[in-house]
mmCIF file of C-alpha atoms and ligand atoms in Angstrom:
data_model
loop_
_atom_site.group_PDB
_atom_site.id
_atom_site.type_symbol
_atom_site.label_atom_id
_atom_site.label_comp_id
_atom_site.label_asym_id
_atom_site.label_seq_id
_atom_site.Cartn_x
_atom_site.Cartn_y
_atom_site.Cartn_z
ATOM 1 C CA UNK A 14 -48.266 63.679 69.778
ATOM 2 C CA UNK A 15 -45.865 64.420 66.935
ATOM 3 C CA UNK A 16 -44.209 61.070 67.621
ATOM 4 C CA UNK A 17 -47.540 59.216 67.430
ATOM 5 C CA UNK A 18 -48.155 60.818 64.056
ATOM 6 C CA UNK A 19 -44.850 59.610 62.648
ATOM 7 C CA UNK A 20 -45.659 56.011 63.660
ATOM 8 C CA UNK A 21 -48.148 55.977 60.801
ATOM 9 C CA UNK A 22 -45.838 57.738 58.369
ATOM 10 C CA UNK A 23 -44.486 55.496 55.634
ATOM 11 C CA UNK A 24 -41.398 56.609 53.726
ATOM 12 C CA UNK A 25 -43.135 55.230 50.690
ATOM 13 C CA UNK A 26 -46.147 57.488 51.079
ATOM 14 C CA UNK A 27 -45.454 60.201 48.505
ATOM 15 C CA UNK A 28 -46.745 58.422 45.426
ATOM 16 C CA UNK A 29 -43.713 56.161 45.178
ATOM 17 C CA UNK A 30 -43.888 52.560 43.930
ATOM 18 C CA UNK A 31 -45.973 50.177 45.987
ATOM 19 C CA UNK A 32 -43.819 47.321 47.250
ATOM 20 C CA UNK A 33 -46.394 45.807 49.601
ATOM 21 C CA UNK A 34 -46.392 42.029 50.004
ATOM 22 C CA UNK A 35 -49.644 40.597 51.371
ATOM 23 C CA UNK A 36 -49.530 38.960 54.791
ATOM 24 C CA UNK A 37 -48.436 39.788 58.328
ATOM 25 C CA UNK A 38 -45.140 41.693 58.196
ATOM 26 C CA UNK A 39 -42.193 39.506 59.239
ATOM 27 C CA UNK A 40 -39.510 42.133 58.645
ATOM 28 C CA UNK A 41 -39.647 45.618 60.088
ATOM 29 C CA UNK A 42 -37.593 48.112 58.107
ATOM 30 C CA UNK A 43 -36.902 51.338 59.964
ATOM 31 C CA UNK A 44 -34.780 54.305 58.973
ATOM 32 C CA UNK A 45 -33.685 57.442 60.745
ATOM 33 C CA UNK A 46 -35.035 59.907 58.194
ATOM 34 C CA UNK A 47 -36.986 60.125 54.965
ATOM 35 C CA UNK A 48 -33.615 61.106 53.463
ATOM 36 C CA UNK A 49 -32.535 57.468 54.054
ATOM 37 C CA UNK A 50 -35.265 56.179 51.734
ATOM 38 C CA UNK A 51 -33.038 56.388 48.647
ATOM 39 C CA UNK A 52 -30.835 53.719 50.283
ATOM 40 C CA UNK A 53 -33.430 51.671 52.141
ATOM 41 C CA UNK A 54 -35.670 51.496 49.086
ATOM 42 C CA UNK A 55 -33.252 48.822 47.853
ATOM 43 C CA UNK A 56 -34.020 46.787 50.974
ATOM 44 C CA UNK A 57 -37.738 47.117 50.345
ATOM 45 C CA UNK A 58 -37.394 46.269 46.645
ATOM 46 C CA UNK A 59 -35.399 43.142 47.512
ATOM 47 C CA UNK A 60 -37.867 41.992 50.176
ATOM 48 C CA UNK A 61 -40.613 42.564 47.635
ATOM 49 C CA UNK A 62 -38.738 40.528 44.995
ATOM 50 C CA UNK A 63 -38.363 37.697 47.538
ATOM 51 C CA UNK A 64 -42.042 37.941 48.487
ATOM 52 C CA UNK A 65 -41.258 38.622 52.140
ATOM 53 C CA UNK A 66 -44.022 40.524 53.975
ATOM 54 C CA UNK A 67 -42.570 43.650 55.546
ATOM 55 C CA UNK A 68 -43.357 47.099 56.874
ATOM 56 C CA UNK A 69 -41.375 50.329 56.607
ATOM 57 C CA UNK A 70 -41.293 53.298 58.983
ATOM 58 C CA UNK A 71 -39.261 56.388 59.703
ATOM 59 C CA UNK A 72 -38.088 56.066 63.307
ATOM 60 C CA UNK A 73 -35.342 58.369 64.501
ATOM 61 C CA UNK A 74 -33.171 57.522 67.516
ATOM 62 C CA UNK A 75 -32.516 61.145 68.346
ATOM 63 C CA UNK A 76 -35.610 62.947 66.976
ATOM 64 C CA UNK A 77 -38.255 60.422 68.077
ATOM 65 C CA UNK A 78 -36.629 58.403 70.887
ATOM 66 C CA UNK A 79 -39.956 57.431 72.485
ATOM 67 C CA UNK A 80 -41.228 56.112 69.160
ATOM 68 C CA UNK A 81 -38.020 54.106 68.750
ATOM 69 C CA UNK A 82 -38.519 52.480 72.153
ATOM 70 C CA UNK A 83 -42.183 51.804 71.431
ATOM 71 C CA UNK A 84 -41.396 50.317 68.016
ATOM 72 C CA UNK A 85 -38.569 48.085 69.241
ATOM 73 C CA UNK A 86 -40.355 46.972 72.397
ATOM 74 C CA UNK A 87 -43.563 46.051 70.537
ATOM 75 C CA UNK A 88 -42.056 44.489 67.392
ATOM 76 C CA UNK A 89 -41.881 40.903 68.701
ATOM 77 C CA UNK A 90 -45.427 41.085 70.045
ATOM 78 C CA UNK A 91 -46.641 42.312 66.649
ATOM 79 C CA UNK A 92 -45.112 39.309 64.870
ATOM 80 C CA UNK A 93 -42.001 40.971 63.448
ATOM 81 C CA UNK A 94 -39.133 38.429 63.331
ATOM 82 C CA UNK A 95 -36.249 40.485 61.939
ATOM 83 C CA UNK A 96 -35.613 44.233 62.112
ATOM 84 C CA UNK A 97 -33.546 46.069 59.520
ATOM 85 C CA UNK A 98 -32.463 49.506 60.687
ATOM 86 C CA UNK A 99 -30.761 51.995 58.395
ATOM 87 C CA UNK A 100 -29.229 55.235 59.587
ATOM 88 C CA UNK A 101 -26.495 57.706 58.748
ATOM 89 C CA UNK A 102 -23.972 59.800 60.656
ATOM 90 C CA UNK A 103 -23.911 59.104 64.393
ATOM 91 C CA UNK A 104 -26.157 56.153 63.647
ATOM 92 C CA UNK A 105 -27.643 55.097 66.979
ATOM 93 C CA UNK A 106 -30.830 53.607 65.557
ATOM 94 C CA UNK A 107 -29.734 49.975 65.009
ATOM 95 C CA UNK A 108 -27.942 49.670 68.368
ATOM 96 C CA UNK A 109 -30.685 51.345 70.383
ATOM 97 C CA UNK A 110 -33.292 49.203 68.642
ATOM 98 C CA UNK A 111 -31.286 46.068 69.451
ATOM 99 C CA UNK A 112 -31.112 47.163 73.090
ATOM 100 C CA UNK A 113 -34.928 47.018 73.366
ATOM 101 C CA UNK A 114 -35.589 43.665 71.659
ATOM 102 C CA UNK A 115 -34.143 40.173 71.374
ATOM 103 C CA UNK A 116 -35.109 40.015 67.696
ATOM 104 C CA UNK A 117 -32.165 39.976 65.274
ATOM 105 C CA UNK A 118 -31.326 43.531 64.187
ATOM 106 C CA UNK A 119 -29.468 44.150 60.933
ATOM 107 C CA UNK A 120 -27.884 47.564 60.518
ATOM 108 C CA UNK A 121 -27.463 49.379 57.204
ATOM 109 C CA UNK A 122 -24.977 52.265 57.282
ATOM 110 C CA UNK A 123 -26.331 55.073 55.103
ATOM 111 C CA UNK A 124 -23.723 57.049 53.150
ATOM 112 C CA UNK A 125 -23.367 60.382 54.918
ATOM 113 C CA UNK A 126 -22.343 63.612 53.198
ATOM 114 C CA UNK A 127 -19.522 64.507 55.596
ATOM 115 C CA UNK A 128 -17.730 61.155 55.923
ATOM 116 C CA UNK A 129 -19.205 59.056 53.107
ATOM 117 C CA UNK A 130 -20.772 56.605 55.548
ATOM 118 C CA UNK A 131 -17.655 55.663 57.478
ATOM 119 C CA UNK A 132 -19.196 57.368 60.513
ATOM 120 C CA UNK A 133 -22.420 55.377 60.016
ATOM 121 C CA UNK A 134 -20.522 52.105 59.546
ATOM 122 C CA UNK A 135 -18.436 52.479 62.694
ATOM 123 C CA UNK A 136 -21.390 53.674 64.771
ATOM 124 C CA UNK A 137 -23.366 50.580 63.783
ATOM 125 C CA UNK A 138 -20.589 47.964 63.738
ATOM 126 C CA UNK A 139 -18.727 48.877 66.910
ATOM 127 C CA UNK A 140 -21.339 47.682 69.393
ATOM 128 C CA UNK A 141 -19.844 46.749 72.766
ATOM 129 C CA UNK A 142 -20.245 43.070 73.690
ATOM 130 C CA UNK A 143 -23.728 42.119 74.864
ATOM 131 C CA UNK A 144 -26.011 43.768 72.293
ATOM 132 C CA UNK A 145 -25.213 42.575 68.762
ATOM 133 C CA UNK A 146 -26.143 44.339 65.526
ATOM 134 C CA UNK A 147 -25.441 42.478 62.287
ATOM 135 C CA UNK A 148 -23.772 45.200 60.253
ATOM 136 C CA UNK A 149 -23.908 45.293 56.466
ATOM 137 C CA UNK A 150 -21.931 47.308 53.920
ATOM 138 C CA UNK A 151 -22.401 51.059 53.435
ATOM 139 C CA UNK A 152 -25.198 52.122 51.096
ATOM 140 C CA UNK A 153 -26.986 50.199 48.357
ATOM 141 C CA UNK A 154 -24.995 46.943 48.716
ATOM 142 C CA UNK A 155 -25.704 46.811 52.428
ATOM 143 C CA UNK A 156 -29.361 47.647 51.880
ATOM 144 C CA UNK A 157 -29.796 44.784 49.423
ATOM 145 C CA UNK A 158 -27.764 42.359 51.515
ATOM 146 C CA UNK A 159 -29.758 43.190 54.646
ATOM 147 C CA UNK A 160 -32.896 41.970 52.871
ATOM 148 C CA UNK A 161 -31.121 38.839 51.625
ATOM 149 C CA UNK A 162 -29.779 38.104 55.112
ATOM 150 C CA UNK A 163 -33.214 38.654 56.632
ATOM 151 C CA UNK A 164 -34.609 36.161 54.098
ATOM 152 C CA UNK A 165 -31.866 33.675 55.010
ATOM 153 C CA UNK A 166 -32.784 34.013 58.718
ATOM 154 C CA UNK A 167 -36.493 33.614 58.005
ATOM 155 C CA UNK A 168 -35.776 30.749 55.600
ATOM 156 C CA UNK A 169 -34.910 28.499 58.542
ATOM 157 C CA UNK A 170 -38.579 28.690 59.582
ATOM 158 C CA UNK A 171 -40.395 29.468 56.298
ATOM 159 C CA UNK A 172 -39.500 27.052 53.455
ATOM 160 C CA UNK A 173 -41.114 29.287 50.790
ATOM 161 C CA UNK A 174 -38.800 32.159 51.749
ATOM 162 C CA UNK A 175 -35.765 29.856 51.579
ATOM 163 C CA UNK A 176 -36.904 28.806 48.099
ATOM 164 C CA UNK A 177 -37.338 32.460 47.031
ATOM 165 C CA UNK A 178 -33.790 33.099 48.160
ATOM 166 C CA UNK A 179 -32.525 30.041 46.299
ATOM 167 C CA UNK A 180 -34.253 31.260 43.114
ATOM 168 C CA UNK A 181 -32.807 34.756 43.565
ATOM 169 C CA UNK A 182 -29.309 33.295 43.838
ATOM 170 C CA UNK A 183 -29.788 30.968 40.842
ATOM 171 C CA UNK A 184 -31.034 33.745 38.586
ATOM 172 C CA UNK A 185 -28.163 35.982 39.694
ATOM 173 C CA UNK A 186 -25.679 33.223 38.781
ATOM 174 C CA UNK A 187 -27.471 32.653 35.457
ATOM 175 C CA UNK A 188 -27.289 36.372 34.604
ATOM 176 C CA UNK A 189 -23.537 36.428 35.157
ATOM 177 C CA UNK A 190 -22.880 33.212 33.232
ATOM 178 C CA UNK A 191 -24.996 34.344 30.282
ATOM 179 C CA UNK A 192 -23.343 37.785 30.119
ATOM 180 C CA UNK A 193 -19.632 36.950 30.180
ATOM 181 C CA UNK A 194 -18.416 40.011 28.305
ATOM 182 C CA UNK A 195 -17.876 43.231 30.238
ATOM 183 C CA UNK A 196 -19.115 45.393 27.318
ATOM 184 C CA UNK A 197 -20.928 44.526 24.075
ATOM 185 C CA UNK A 198 -17.947 45.595 21.959
ATOM 186 C CA UNK A 199 -15.721 43.115 23.790
ATOM 187 C CA UNK A 200 -17.593 40.123 22.457
ATOM 188 C CA UNK A 201 -15.259 38.019 20.273
ATOM 189 C CA UNK A 202 -18.224 37.276 17.969
ATOM 190 C CA UNK A 203 -18.692 40.991 17.199
ATOM 191 C CA UNK A 204 -16.679 42.321 14.274
ATOM 192 C CA UNK A 205 -14.546 45.264 15.196
ATOM 193 C CA UNK A 206 -15.066 48.421 13.133
ATOM 194 C CA UNK A 207 -12.210 49.186 10.805
ATOM 195 C CA UNK A 208 -10.467 52.373 11.777
ATOM 196 C CA UNK A 209 -11.109 55.368 9.529
ATOM 197 C CA UNK A 210 -8.377 56.215 7.095
HETATM 198 C C1 RP5 B 307 -29.831 60.225 60.686
HETATM 199 O O1 RP5 B 307 -29.355 61.451 60.273
HETATM 200 C C2 RP5 B 307 -30.588 59.670 59.537
HETATM 201 O O2 RP5 B 307 -30.493 58.277 59.534
HETATM 202 C C3 RP5 B 307 -29.978 60.291 58.321
HETATM 203 O O3 RP5 B 307 -29.125 59.404 57.622
HETATM 204 C C4 RP5 B 307 -29.164 61.441 58.887
HETATM 205 C C5 RP5 B 307 -29.554 62.777 58.316
HETATM 206 O O4 RP5 B 307 -30.940 62.967 58.492
HETATM 207 P P1 RP5 B 307 -31.666 64.217 57.824
HETATM 208 O O5 RP5 B 307 -31.037 65.429 58.432
HETATM 209 O O6 RP5 B 307 -31.437 64.124 56.330
HETATM 210 O O7 RP5 B 307 -33.118 64.056 58.176
HETATM 211 O O8 RP5 B 307 -30.660 60.342 61.774
#
């Protein structure tokens, strides 16, 4: 019963920003705990920026194992095409999810307090041969890149998502090229202040 209840729980439920994109969700974002939201919010923000319909749920491999199986086993049937799973510590969620579906599963290692996410990274990356999990970097970078990689996968089938990704990359390049100086005071066009006597 408690597990059924958490199926409806959205980590975004407590008055946080609304990142919904209209349409049938193509990406399922799951995380082991509400405490992972701080990291996985970057995934959601990036999917939102790319206009990729998605859903987000807390699904824990060890606290709600039945829900995990139900989620993973039903995802393909529900129209989900890529799953992003973020977890920290002994992070079983991505691997166990991958074991119950043939959909691509991308794992985001959440930075843990004890081992700074190295435990999460190794738990997610070191899958024995046969059940792959595409493992991203620890923390925010991995969370953002998981969304970008999901968009790249979906882009093979959905031209508008490929174009969103192309635009994202172009504007990122433009931002770097138009901000070449590491700090405002380093600009050669800015006069340096004369030192006080
Ligand atoms: C994992 O345990 C979660 O993915 C989270 O990163 C970690 C700690 O969870 P909480 O104790 O903060 O709920 O299952």
